[in-house]
XYZ file of C-alpha atoms in Angstrom:
310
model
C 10.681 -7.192 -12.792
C 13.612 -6.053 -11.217
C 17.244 -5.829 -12.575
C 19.051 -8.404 -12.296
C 22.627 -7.979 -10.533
C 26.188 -8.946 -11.904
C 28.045 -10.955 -9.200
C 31.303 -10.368 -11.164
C 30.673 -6.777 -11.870
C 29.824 -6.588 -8.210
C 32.819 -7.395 -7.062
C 34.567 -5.695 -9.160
C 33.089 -2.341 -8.499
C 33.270 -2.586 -5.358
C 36.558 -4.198 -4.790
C 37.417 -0.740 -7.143
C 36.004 1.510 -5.411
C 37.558 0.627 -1.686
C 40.431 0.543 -3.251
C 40.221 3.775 -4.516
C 38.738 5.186 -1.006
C 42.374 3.851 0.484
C 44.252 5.737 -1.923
C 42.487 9.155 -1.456
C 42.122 11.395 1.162
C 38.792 12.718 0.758
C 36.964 10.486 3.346
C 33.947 12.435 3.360
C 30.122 10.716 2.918
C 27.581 13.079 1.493
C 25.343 14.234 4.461
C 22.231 14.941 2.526
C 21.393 11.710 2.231
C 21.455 8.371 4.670
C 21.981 5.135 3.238
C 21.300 1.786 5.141
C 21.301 -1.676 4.784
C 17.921 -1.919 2.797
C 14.296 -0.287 2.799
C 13.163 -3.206 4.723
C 15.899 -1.351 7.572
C 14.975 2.363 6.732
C 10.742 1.670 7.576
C 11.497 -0.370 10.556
C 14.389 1.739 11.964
C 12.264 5.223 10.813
C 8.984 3.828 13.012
C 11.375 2.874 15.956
C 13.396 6.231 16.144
C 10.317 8.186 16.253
C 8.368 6.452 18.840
C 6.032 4.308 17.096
C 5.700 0.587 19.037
C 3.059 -2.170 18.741
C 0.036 -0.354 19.492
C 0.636 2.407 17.172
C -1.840 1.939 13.783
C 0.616 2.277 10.646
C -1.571 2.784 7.174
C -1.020 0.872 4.379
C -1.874 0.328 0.879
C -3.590 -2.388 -1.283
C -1.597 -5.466 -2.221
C 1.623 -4.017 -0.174
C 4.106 -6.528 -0.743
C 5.564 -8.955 2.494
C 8.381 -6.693 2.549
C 6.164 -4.030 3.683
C 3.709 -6.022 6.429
C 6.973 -7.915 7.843
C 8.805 -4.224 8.494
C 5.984 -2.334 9.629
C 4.908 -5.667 11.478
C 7.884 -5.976 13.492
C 7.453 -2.002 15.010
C 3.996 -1.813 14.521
C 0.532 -2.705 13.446
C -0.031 -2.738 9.904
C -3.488 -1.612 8.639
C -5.287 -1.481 5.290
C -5.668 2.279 4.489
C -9.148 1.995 3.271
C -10.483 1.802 6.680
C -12.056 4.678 8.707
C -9.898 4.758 11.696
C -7.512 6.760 13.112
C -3.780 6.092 12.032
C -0.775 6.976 14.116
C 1.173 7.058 10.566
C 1.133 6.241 6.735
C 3.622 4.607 4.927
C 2.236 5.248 0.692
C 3.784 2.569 -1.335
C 3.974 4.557 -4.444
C 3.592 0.681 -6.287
C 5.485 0.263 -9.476
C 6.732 3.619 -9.006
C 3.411 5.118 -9.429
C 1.898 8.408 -8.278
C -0.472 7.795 -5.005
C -1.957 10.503 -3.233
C -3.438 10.624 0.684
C -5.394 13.187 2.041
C -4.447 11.505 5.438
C -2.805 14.531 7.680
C -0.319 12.172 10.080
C 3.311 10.802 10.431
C 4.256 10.299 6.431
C 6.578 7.897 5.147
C 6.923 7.601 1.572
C 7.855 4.103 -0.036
C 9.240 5.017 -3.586
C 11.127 1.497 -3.545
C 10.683 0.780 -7.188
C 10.764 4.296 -8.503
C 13.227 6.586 -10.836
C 13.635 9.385 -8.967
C 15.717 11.829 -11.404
C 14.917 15.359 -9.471
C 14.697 16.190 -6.169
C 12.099 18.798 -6.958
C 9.490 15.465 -7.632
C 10.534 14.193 -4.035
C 7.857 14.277 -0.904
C 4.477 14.159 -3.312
C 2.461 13.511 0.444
C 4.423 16.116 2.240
C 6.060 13.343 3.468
C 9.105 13.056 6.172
C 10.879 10.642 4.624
C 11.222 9.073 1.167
C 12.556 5.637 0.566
C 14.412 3.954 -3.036
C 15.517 0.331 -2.814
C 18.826 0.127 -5.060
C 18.711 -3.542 -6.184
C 15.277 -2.223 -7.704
C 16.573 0.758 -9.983
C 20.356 -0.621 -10.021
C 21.860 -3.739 -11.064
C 23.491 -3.678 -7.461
C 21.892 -6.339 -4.946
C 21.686 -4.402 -1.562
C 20.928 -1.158 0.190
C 18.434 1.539 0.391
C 18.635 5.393 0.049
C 16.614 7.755 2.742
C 15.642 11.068 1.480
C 14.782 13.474 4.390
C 12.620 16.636 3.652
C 13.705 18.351 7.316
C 17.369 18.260 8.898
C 16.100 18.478 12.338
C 14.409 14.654 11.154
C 17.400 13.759 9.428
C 19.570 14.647 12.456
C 17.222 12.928 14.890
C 17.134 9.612 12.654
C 21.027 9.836 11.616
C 21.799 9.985 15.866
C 19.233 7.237 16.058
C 21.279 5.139 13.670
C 24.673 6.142 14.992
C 23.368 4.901 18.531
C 23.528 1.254 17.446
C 26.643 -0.833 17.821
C 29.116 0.293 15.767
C 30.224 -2.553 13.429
C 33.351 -2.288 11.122
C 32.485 -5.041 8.588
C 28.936 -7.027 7.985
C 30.135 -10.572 6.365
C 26.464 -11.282 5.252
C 26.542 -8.091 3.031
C 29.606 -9.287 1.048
C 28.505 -13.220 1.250
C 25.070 -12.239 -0.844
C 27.512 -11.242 -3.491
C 28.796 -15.056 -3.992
C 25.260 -16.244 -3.929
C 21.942 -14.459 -2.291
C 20.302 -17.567 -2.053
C 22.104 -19.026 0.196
C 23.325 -15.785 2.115
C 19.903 -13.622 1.804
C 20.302 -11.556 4.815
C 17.477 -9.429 3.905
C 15.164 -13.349 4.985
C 16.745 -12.398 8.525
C 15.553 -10.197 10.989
C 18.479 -9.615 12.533
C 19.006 -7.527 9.260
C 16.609 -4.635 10.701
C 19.367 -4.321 13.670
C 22.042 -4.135 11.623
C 24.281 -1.440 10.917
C 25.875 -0.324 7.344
C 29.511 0.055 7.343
C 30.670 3.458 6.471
C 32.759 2.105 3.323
C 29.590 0.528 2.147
C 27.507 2.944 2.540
C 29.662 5.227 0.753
C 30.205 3.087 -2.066
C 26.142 2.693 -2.151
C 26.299 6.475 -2.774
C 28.384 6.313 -5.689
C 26.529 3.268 -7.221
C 23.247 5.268 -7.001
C 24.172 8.533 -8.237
C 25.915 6.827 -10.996
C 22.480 5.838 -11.892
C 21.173 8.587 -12.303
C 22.144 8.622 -15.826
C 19.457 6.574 -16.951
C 16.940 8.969 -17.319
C 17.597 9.204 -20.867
C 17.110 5.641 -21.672
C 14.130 5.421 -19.489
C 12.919 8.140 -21.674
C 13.695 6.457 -24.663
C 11.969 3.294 -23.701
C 8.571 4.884 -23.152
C 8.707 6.944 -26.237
C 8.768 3.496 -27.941
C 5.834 1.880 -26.362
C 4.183 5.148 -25.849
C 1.053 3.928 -27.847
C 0.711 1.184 -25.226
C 1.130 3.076 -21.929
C -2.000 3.004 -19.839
C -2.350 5.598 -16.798
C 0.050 8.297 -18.861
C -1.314 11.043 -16.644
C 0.735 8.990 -13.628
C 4.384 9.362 -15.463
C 6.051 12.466 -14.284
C 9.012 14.471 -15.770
C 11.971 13.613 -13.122
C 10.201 10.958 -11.826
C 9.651 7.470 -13.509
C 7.881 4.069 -12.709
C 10.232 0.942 -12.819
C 7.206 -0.781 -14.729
C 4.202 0.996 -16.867
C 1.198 -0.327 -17.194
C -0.350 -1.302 -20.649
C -3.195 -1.293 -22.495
C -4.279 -4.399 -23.413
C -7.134 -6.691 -22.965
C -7.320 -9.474 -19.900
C -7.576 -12.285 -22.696
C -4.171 -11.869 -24.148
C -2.899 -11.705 -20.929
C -1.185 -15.326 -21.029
C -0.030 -15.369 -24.874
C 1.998 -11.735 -23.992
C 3.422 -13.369 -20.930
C 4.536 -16.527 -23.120
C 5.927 -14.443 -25.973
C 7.623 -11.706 -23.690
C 8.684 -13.218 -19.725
C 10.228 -9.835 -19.021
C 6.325 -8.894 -18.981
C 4.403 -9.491 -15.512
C 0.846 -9.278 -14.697
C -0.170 -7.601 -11.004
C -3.437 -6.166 -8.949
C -2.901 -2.227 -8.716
C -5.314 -0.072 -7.495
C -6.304 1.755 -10.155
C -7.968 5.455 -8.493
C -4.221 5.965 -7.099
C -5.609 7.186 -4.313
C -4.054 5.832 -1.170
C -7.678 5.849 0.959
C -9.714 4.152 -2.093
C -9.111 1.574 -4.005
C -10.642 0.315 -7.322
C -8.575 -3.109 -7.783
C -7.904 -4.089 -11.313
C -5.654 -6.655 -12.667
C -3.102 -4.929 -15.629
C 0.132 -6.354 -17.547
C 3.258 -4.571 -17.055
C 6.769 -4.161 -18.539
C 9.741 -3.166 -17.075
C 11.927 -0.532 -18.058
C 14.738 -1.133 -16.114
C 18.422 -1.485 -17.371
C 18.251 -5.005 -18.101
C 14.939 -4.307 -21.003
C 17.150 -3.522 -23.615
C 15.311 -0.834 -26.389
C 15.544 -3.816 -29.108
C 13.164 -5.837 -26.610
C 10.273 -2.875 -26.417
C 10.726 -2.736 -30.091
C 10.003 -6.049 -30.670
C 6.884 -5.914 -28.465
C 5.800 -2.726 -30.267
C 5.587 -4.204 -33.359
C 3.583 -7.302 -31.884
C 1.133 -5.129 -30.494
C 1.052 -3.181 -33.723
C 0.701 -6.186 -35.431
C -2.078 -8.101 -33.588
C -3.910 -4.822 -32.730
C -4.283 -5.896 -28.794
C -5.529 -2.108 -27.622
């Protein structure tokens, strides 16, 4: 479900791009945005530099991925959000990219790993401090993590937070993953929540990602194709896209689509989109990242069409 990355173009790019940084004079990183090491870093390092410790209650939502339990988990105490207790924070996993809403009034993160994010007007849906993307899932790039922050005074407090740790010119493991991540998956670590991004990285993340931003039109494209089949429509916003849409299909074609079309995937989502209740229901999904070329949705269009699955 997620793109898959290019070691070659990898190196390339970024080989490239420090290359070019050298060269030039303008040594300046954006200050709008921070970018870290991963989103597993940005939710454990956001809970830490505001307070939050092993007694603090974090909400979260149905079928959160380990990603989500082992970062919350190592600051604080992950909790299903349908229960009626009092939460020191929320951390919405918009899933798949997906609109979720919470009526909960605390300490907001939002977890837009797996989301298009093409406007900043569609950012903060929960009023939330902080917004998270993951860039291996809306890039073909396989590391790091963009933090959108709604305030400066919370951007200022986390960036100091961040520039408190140990300065470290060069991370090996980062550039190892690029040989091969399954021997060198630093992300399997948990010394990666401690670690710091190199500035050249971090600034090369920020080109990779805004460079990205150019897919809305494809994106676009895609679902205008499959339109017929899109389940939940109300849930895709303008500016704002899931990585995956749901279709419409029955439960008993499930395994024949999956056999015809492995770029489809089948996951529990809670259907009300509603961060404190959840109506669990098993759907098919299909990815419209960059690697699901047009000619692919086409071809399961026309299946569909053909074999009338709605």
């Amino acid at each position: 479900m997620w793109p898959s990355y290019k070691i070659k173009d990898s190196f390339k790019n970024l080989l490239f791009f420090h290359l070019k940084k050298i060269a030039s004079t303008d040594k300046q990183i954006s200050t709008k945005y921070i970018f870290v090491p991963s989103a597993r870093y940005a939710i454990t390092n956001i809970l830490k530099c505001f307070n939050f410790n092993k007694l603090s209650k974090i909400a979260v939502g149905p079928f959160s991925n380990q990603c989500i339990y082992n970062s919350v988990g190592y600051v604080s105490m992950p909790i299903p959000s349908n229960l009626d207790i009092n939460f020191d924070a929320q951390l919405v996993y918009h899933m798949f990219g997906y609109e979720y809403k919470s009526n909960l009034k605390t300490f907001t993160i939002e977890d837009s790993a797996d989301t298009f994010i093409f406007d900043e007007k569609k950012l903060f849906l929960n009023n939330g401090l902080f917004e998270i993307v993951s860039i291996p899932k809306v890039t073909n790039f396989c590391f790091g993590s963009l933090i959108y922050c709604r305030e400066d005074k919370f951007k200022n407090k986390l960036v100091n937070f961040l520039e408190e740790k140990k300065e470290e010119t060069s991370n090996i493991q980062l550039y190892l993953m690029m040989i091969g991540d399954e021997k060198f998956d630093f992300r399997k670590k948990l010394s990666h929540y401690e670690k710091k991004l190199p500035l050249n990285v971090s600034e090369f993340l920020k080109y990779l990602y805004f460079k990205s931003l150019n897919f809305e039109k494809d994106i676009n494209n895609k679902i205008e194709i499959i339109d017929d089949y899109i389940d939940d429509k109300p849930k895709l916003l303008g500016g704002r896209y899931p990585s995956s849409v749901s279709l419409n299909v029955t439960v008993d074609v499930l395994d024949k689509l999956l056999i015809k079309f492995p770029f489809l995937y089948s996951r529990t989502i809670n259907q009300t989109f509603d961060f404190k209740k959840w109506n669990l229901k098993k759907k098919i999904f299909l990815p419209i990242n960059q690697d699901i070329s047009l000619s692919k949705i086409l071809e399961l269009k026309n299946f569909l069409d053909k074999k009338n699955f709605i």
